[in-house]
Coordinates of C-alpha atoms and ligand atoms in Angstrom, one line a residue:
X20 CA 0.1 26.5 22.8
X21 CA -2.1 23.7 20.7
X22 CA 0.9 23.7 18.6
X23 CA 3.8 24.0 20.9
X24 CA 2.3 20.2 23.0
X25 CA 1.8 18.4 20.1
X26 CA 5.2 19.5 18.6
X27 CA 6.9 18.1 21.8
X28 CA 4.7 15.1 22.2
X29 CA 5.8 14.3 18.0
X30 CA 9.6 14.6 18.6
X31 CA 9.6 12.6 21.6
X32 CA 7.5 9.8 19.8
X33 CA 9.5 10.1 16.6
X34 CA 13.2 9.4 18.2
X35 CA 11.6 6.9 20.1
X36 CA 10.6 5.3 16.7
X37 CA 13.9 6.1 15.1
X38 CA 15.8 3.7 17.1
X39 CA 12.9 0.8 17.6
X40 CA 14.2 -0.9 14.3
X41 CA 17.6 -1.0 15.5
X42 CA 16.4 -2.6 19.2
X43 CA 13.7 -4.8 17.9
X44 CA 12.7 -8.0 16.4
X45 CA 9.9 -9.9 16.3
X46 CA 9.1 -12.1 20.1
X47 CA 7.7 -15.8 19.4
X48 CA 4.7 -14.3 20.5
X49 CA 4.5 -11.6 17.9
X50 CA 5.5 -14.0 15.4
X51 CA 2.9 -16.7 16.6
X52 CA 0.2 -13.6 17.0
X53 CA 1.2 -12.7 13.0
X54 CA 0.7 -16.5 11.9
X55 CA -3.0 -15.5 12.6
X56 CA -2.9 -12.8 10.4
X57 CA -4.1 -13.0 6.6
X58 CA -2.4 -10.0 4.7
X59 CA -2.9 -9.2 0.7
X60 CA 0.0 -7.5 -0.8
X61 CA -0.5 -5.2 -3.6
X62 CA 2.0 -6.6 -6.4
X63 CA 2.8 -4.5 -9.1
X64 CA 5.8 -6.4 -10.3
X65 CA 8.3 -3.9 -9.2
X66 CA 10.6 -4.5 -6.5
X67 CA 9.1 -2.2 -4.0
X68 CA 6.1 -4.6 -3.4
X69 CA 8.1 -7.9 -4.0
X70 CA 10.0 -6.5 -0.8
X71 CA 7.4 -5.4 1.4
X72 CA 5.8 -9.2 0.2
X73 CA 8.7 -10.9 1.5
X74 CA 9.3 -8.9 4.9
X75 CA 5.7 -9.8 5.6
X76 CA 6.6 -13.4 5.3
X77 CA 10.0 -13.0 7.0
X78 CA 7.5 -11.6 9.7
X79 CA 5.5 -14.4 9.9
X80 CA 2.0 -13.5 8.4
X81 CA 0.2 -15.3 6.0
X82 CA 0.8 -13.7 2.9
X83 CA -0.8 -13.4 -0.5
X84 CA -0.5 -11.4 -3.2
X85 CA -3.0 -8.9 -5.4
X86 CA -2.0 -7.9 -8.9
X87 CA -4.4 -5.0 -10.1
X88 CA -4.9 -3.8 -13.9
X89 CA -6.9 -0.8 -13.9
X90 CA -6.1 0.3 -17.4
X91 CA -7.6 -1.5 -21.0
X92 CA -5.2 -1.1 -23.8
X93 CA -6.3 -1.3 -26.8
X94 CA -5.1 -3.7 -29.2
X95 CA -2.8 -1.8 -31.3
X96 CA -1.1 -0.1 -28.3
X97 CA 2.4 -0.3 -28.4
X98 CA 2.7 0.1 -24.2
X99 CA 1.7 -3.4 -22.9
X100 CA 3.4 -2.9 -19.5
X101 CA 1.1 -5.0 -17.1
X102 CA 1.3 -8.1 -19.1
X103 CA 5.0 -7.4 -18.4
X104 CA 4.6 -6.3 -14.5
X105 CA 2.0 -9.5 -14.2
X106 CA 5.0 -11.7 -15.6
X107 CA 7.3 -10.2 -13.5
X108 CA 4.9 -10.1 -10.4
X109 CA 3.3 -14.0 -10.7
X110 CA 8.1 -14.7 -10.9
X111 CA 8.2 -13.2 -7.3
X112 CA 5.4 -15.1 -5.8
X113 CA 6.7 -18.2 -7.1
X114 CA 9.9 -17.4 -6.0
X115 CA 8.4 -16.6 -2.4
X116 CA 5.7 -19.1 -2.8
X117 CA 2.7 -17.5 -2.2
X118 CA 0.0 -17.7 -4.2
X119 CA -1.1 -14.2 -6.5
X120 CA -4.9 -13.0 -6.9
X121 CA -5.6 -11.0 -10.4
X122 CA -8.4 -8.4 -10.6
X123 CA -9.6 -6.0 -13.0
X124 CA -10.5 -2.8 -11.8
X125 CA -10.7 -0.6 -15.0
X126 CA -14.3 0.5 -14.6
X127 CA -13.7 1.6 -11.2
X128 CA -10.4 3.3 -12.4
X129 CA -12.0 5.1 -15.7
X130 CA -15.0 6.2 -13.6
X131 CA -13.4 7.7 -10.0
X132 CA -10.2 8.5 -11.4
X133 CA -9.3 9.0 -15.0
X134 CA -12.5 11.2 -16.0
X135 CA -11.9 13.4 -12.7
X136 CA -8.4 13.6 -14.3
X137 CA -9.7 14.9 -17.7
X138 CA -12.3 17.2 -16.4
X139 CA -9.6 18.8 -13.9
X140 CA -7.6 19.2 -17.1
X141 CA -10.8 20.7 -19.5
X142 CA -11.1 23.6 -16.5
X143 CA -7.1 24.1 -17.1
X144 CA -6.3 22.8 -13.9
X145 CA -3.3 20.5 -13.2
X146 CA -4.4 17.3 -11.3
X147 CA -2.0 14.5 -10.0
X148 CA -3.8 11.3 -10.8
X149 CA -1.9 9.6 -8.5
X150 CA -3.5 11.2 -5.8
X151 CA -6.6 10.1 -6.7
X152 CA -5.3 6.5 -7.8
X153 CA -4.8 5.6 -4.2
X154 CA -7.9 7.0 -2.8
X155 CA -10.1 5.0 -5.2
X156 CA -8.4 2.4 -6.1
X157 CA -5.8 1.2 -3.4
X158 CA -7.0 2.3 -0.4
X159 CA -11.1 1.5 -1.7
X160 CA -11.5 -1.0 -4.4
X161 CA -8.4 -2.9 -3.9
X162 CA -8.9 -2.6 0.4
X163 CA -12.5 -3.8 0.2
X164 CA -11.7 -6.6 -2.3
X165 CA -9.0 -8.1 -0.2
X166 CA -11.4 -7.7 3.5
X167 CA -14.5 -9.0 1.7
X168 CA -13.5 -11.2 -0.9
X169 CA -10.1 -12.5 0.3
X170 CA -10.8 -12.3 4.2
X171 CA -8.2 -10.1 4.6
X172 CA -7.0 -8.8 8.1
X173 CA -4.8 -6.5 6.6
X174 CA -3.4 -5.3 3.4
X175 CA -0.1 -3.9 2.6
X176 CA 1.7 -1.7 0.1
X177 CA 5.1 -1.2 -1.4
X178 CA 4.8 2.4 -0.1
X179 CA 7.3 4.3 1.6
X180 CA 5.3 5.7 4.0
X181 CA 5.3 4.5 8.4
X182 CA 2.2 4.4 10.9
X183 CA 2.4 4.4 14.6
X184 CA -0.4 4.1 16.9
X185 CA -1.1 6.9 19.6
X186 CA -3.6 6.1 22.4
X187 CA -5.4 4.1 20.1
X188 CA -5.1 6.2 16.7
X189 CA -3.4 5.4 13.8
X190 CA -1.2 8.5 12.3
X191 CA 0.7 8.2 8.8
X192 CA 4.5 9.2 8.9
X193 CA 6.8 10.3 6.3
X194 CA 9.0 7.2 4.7
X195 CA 12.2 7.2 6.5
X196 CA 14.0 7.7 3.1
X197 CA 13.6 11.1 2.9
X198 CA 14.1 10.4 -1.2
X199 CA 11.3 8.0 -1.9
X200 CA 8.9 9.5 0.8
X201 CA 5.1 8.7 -0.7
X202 CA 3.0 10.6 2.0
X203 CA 2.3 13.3 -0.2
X204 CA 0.5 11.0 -2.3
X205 CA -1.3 9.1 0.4
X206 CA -3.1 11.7 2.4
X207 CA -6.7 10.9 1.6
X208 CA -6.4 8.0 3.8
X209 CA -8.1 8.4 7.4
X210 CA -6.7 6.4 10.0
X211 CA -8.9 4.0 9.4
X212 CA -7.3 3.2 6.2
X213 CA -3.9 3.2 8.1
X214 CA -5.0 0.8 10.5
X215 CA -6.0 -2.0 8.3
X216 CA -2.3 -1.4 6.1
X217 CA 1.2 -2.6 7.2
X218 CA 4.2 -0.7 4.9
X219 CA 6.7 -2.8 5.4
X220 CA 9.1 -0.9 3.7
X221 CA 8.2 2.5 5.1
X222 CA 11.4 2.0 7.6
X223 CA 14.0 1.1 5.1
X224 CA 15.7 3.1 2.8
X225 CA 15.8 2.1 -0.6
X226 CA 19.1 1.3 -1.8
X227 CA 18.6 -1.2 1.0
X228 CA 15.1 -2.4 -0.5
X229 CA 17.3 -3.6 -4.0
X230 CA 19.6 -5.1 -1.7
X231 CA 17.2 -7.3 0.0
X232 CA 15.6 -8.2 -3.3
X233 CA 19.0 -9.0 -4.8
X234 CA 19.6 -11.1 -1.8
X235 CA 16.9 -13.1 -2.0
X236 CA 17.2 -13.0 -6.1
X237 CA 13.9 -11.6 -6.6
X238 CA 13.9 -10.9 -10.1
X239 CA 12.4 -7.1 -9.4
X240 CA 16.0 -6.3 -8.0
X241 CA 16.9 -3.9 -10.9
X242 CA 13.8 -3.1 -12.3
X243 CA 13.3 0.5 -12.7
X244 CA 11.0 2.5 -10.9
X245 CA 7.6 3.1 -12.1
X246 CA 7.1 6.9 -13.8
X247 CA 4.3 8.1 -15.7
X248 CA 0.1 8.2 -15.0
X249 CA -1.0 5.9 -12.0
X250 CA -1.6 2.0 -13.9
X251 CA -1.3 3.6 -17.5
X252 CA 2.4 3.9 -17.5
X253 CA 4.7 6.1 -19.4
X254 CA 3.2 8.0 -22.1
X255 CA 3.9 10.7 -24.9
X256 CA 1.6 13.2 -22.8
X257 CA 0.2 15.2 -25.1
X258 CA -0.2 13.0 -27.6
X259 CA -1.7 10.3 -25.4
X260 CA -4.4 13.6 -24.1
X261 CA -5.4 14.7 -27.1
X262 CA -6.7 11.6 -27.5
X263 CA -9.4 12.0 -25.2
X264 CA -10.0 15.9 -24.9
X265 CA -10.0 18.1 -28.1
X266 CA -7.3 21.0 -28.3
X267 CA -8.2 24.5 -28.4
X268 CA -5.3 26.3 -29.9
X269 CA -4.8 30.5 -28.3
X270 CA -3.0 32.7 -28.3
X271 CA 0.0 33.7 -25.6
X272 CA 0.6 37.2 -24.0
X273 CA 3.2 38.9 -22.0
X274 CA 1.2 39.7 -18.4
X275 CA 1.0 43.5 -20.2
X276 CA -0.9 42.1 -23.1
X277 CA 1.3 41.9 -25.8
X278 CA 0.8 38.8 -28.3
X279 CA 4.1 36.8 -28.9
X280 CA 3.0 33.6 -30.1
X281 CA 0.7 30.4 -30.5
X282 CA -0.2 27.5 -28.3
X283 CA -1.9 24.4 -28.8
X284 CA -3.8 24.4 -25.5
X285 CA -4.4 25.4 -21.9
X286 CA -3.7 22.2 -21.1
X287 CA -0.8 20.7 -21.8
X288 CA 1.0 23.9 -19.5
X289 CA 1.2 23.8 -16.1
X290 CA 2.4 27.1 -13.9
X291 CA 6.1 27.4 -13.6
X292 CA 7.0 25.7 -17.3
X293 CA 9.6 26.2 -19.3
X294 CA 10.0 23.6 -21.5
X295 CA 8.2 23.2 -24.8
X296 CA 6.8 27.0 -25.2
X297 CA 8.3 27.4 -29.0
X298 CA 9.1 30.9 -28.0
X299 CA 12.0 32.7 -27.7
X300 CA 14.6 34.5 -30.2
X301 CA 12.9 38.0 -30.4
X302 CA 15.0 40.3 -29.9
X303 CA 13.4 43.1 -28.4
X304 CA 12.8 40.7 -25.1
X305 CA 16.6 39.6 -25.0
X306 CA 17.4 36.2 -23.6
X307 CA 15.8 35.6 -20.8
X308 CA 13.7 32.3 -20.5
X309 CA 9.9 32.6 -20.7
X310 CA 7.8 30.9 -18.1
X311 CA 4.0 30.0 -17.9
X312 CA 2.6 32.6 -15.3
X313 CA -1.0 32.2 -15.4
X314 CA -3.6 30.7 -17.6
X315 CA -6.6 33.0 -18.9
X316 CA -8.9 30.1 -19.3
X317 CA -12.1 32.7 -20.4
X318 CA -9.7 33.9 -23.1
X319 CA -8.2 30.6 -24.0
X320 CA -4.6 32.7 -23.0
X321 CA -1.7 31.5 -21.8
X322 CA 0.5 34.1 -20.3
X323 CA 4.0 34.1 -20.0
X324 CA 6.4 36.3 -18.3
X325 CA 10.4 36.3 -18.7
X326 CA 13.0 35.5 -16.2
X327 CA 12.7 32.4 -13.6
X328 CA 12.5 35.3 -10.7
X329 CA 9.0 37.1 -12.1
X330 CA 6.7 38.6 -9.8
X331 CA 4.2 36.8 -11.1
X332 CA 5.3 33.2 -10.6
X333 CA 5.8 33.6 -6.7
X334 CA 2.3 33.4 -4.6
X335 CA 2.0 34.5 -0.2
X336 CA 0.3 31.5 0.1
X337 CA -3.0 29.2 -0.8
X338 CA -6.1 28.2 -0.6
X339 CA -7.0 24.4 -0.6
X340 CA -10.5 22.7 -0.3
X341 CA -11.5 19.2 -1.0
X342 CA -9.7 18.5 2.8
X343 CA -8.7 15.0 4.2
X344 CA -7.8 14.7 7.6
X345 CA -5.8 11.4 8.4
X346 CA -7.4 12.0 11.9
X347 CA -10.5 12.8 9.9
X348 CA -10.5 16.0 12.6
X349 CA -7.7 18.2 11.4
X350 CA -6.4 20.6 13.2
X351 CA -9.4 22.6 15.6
X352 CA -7.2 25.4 16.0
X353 CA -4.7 28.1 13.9
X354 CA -1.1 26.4 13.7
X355 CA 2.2 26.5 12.5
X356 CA 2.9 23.8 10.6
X357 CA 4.8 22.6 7.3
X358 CA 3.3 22.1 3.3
X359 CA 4.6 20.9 0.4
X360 CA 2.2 22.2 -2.9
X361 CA 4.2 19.2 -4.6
X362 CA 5.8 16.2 -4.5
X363 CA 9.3 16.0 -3.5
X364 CA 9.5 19.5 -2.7
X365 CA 11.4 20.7 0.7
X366 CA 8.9 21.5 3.5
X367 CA 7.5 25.1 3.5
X368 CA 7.1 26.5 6.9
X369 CA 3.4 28.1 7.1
X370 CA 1.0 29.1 9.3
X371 CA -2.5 27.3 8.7
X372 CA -6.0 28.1 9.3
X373 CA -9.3 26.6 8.7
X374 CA -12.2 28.4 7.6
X375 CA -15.7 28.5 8.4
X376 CA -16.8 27.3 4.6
X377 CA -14.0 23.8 5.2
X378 CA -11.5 25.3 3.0
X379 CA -7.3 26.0 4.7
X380 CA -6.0 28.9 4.0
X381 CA -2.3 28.9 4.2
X382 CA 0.4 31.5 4.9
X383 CA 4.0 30.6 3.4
X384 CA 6.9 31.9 5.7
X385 CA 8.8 33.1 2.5
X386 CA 6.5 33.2 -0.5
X387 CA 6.9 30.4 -3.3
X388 CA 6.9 29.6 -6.6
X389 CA 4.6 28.3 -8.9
X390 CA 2.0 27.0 -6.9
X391 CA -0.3 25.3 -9.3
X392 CA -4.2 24.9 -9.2
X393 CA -5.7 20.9 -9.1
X394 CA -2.4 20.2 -7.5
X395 CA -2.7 18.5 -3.8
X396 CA -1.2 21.1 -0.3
X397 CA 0.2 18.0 2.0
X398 CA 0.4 19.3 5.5
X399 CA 3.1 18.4 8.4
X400 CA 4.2 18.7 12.2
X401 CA 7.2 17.1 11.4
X402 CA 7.4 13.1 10.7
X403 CA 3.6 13.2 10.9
X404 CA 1.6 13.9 7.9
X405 CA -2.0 15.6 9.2
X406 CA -3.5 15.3 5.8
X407 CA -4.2 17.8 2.8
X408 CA -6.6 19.5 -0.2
X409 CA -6.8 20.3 -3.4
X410 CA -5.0 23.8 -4.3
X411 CA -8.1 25.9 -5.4
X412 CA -6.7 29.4 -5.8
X413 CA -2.6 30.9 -5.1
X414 CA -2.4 34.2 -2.6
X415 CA -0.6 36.9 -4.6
Ligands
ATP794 N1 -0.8 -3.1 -10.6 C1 -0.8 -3.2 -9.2 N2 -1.3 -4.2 -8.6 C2 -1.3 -4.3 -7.2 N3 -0.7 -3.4 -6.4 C3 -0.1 -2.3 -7.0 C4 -0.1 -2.1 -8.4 N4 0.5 -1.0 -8.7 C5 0.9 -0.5 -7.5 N5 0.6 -1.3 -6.5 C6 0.8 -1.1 -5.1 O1 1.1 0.3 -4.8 C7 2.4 0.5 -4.3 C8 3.0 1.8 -4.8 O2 2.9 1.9 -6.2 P1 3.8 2.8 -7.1 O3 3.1 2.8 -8.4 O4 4.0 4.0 -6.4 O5 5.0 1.9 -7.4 P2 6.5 1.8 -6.8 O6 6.7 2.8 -5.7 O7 7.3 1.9 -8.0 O8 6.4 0.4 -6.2 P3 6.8 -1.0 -6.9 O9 8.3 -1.0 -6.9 O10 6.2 -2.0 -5.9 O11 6.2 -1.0 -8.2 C9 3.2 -0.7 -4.9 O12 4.3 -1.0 -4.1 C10 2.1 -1.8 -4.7 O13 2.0 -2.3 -3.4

């Protein structure tokens, strides 16, 4: 019944909001109400936030601009991508003619996200940095710089994400490009968070985004999207973790205990791989492809099973702890809803339930693949995304 209201309230609220861009533009009054407003773009010198920086303007606010470098390279390193991004960042705001803030949030980076990232990996867990990127550092260091330091009334992100406001709560919406959707990485934020952020591009789709850029020959037109860790870039991965966490070569096993080979770590596999296991061509197994199936972390063993369909890879469902809320509520009774254990994957339909100890347990209509531990469970009643947790354990 809980479910069945809110599921009718969301749809009628989501067409509603479907067709508002096509009805609406801004009244002299908005515009004139906007000139009051101070807003501090995050610019990473790509062209998501050069965009969103010049909608904001086209809107009428006053607009600055934020570059963040959250990551020391060290001198010999042959990745110097922010100098690059602040080049190509400081280009846009000239171009725009708003004036670009620099800060350094590296300690703040190391501390709340990066050693979280290696201890999630030392326990053979599979974390997604990014995740945690935008809780400490966007949506905290970055949002409390901006408010306090730069008397900010709002900030805004390159994010393809929407918010509405319901009877005086903000909820987070998927990006409208159902391609580029970012929600799964954004649900730590409460509605707070949501409140004090405009996402200018969260309506647009983003073929349309380059357009705009090209348009207004914003040198970010054709830059390629970002990839790799959250402000460290793209990075030969296990190269650039060994650095920092030592490898403890095992042993891997069939799931009936049979030795077939060697591996360099428990962490550089993730549930589900296939790629770079260096096994293969024994003949008494056949062809078949070998997949990581679980990870025997008191053993230092990876298991592996063969065949992309094994029992062993598919999971009944999950349970996630570590919960955000965007309502900072969640749901206060059973419901059927929709997950995602991973970014850009289609919507699951699943029943969820919250337990007495905080954690959600979660019941998959049809049971799925290669749900990972340290990844995030995203949760959805259609456009509206209710929040998430960390995966700590698969159903079998
Ligand atoms: N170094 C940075 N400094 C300031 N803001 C940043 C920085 N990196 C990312 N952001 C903000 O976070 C948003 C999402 O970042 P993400 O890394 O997902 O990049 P993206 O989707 O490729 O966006 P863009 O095209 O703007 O780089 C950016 O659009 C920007 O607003």
């Amino acid at each position: 019944m809980c479910g069945d209201l809110l599921e009718f309230a969301t749809i009628f609220i989501e067409t509603l909001l479907f067709i508002m861009p096509y009805i609406h533009s801004l009244s002299a009054a908005e515009l004139a109400s906007n000139s009051q407003k101070k807003v501090i773009v995050g610019m990473s010198g790509g062209v998501d936030s050069s965009v969103s920086a010049y909608i904001l303007l086209q809107q009428g606010y006053q607009v600055e601009g934020l570059f963040m470098k959250n990551w020391e390279e060290d001198d010999n390193d042959e990745y110097c991508a922010a100098a690059e991004d602040l080049k190509d960042a400081q280009a846009v705001a000239d171009k725009l003619g708003i004036e670009l803030h620099q800060i350094n949030f590296a300690a703040e980076y190391w501390d709340n996200v990066f050693e979280y990232f290696l201890e999630e990996y030392k326990s053979g867990r599979t974390p997604n940095p990014d995740i945690m990127c935008n809780k400490e550092i966007k949506f905290k260091a970055f949002l409390e710089f901006a408010a306090e330091e730069l008397e900010a009334d709002y900030i805004a992100t390159g994010h393809y994400v929407r918010r509405r406001e319901v009877d005086g709560h903000w909820q987070m919406l998927r990006g409208l490009d159902d391609n580029k959707d970012q929600s799964y990485f954004l649900y730590t934020l409460g509605e707070q968070h949501v409140g004090q952020t405009l996402f200018p591009i969260g309506d647009i789709e983003k073929p349309q985004v380059r357009e705009i850029a090209q348009e207004q020959g914003l040198i970010t037109h054709d830059k390629k999207d970002s990839t790799g860790i959250c402000f460290i870039g793209e990075r030969k991965f296990t190269d650039f973790l060994s650095q920092y966490l030592p490898a403890q070569p095992g042993v891997i096993e069939t799931p009936e205990g049979q030795e077939i080979g060697q591996h360099q770590g428990l962490m550089y596999h993730t549930l589900g791989q296939r790629k770079g296991l260096m096994i293969g061509g024994m003949k008494e197994f056949g062809d078949d492809p070998w997949y990581v199936v679980d990870k025997d972390m008191a053993r230092n063993v990876l298991i592996v099973g063969q065949g992309a369909d094994h029992p062993r890879l598919f999971s009944k469902g999950l349970v996630a702890n570590q919960l955000h809320w965007v309502d900072r509520v969640g749901p206060t009774c059973a419901i059927k809803c929709s997950v995602k254990t991973r970014y850009r994957q289609e919507d699951i339909p699943c029943s969820l339930t919250l337990d007495s100890d905080g954690s959600a347990r979660v019941i998959f209509d049809q049971p799925q693949k290669a749900v990972t531990p340290g990844q995030s469970a995203v949760f959805y009643l259609n456009e509206v995304c209710l929040g998430g947790g960390i995966i700590e354990s698969y159903i079998r």
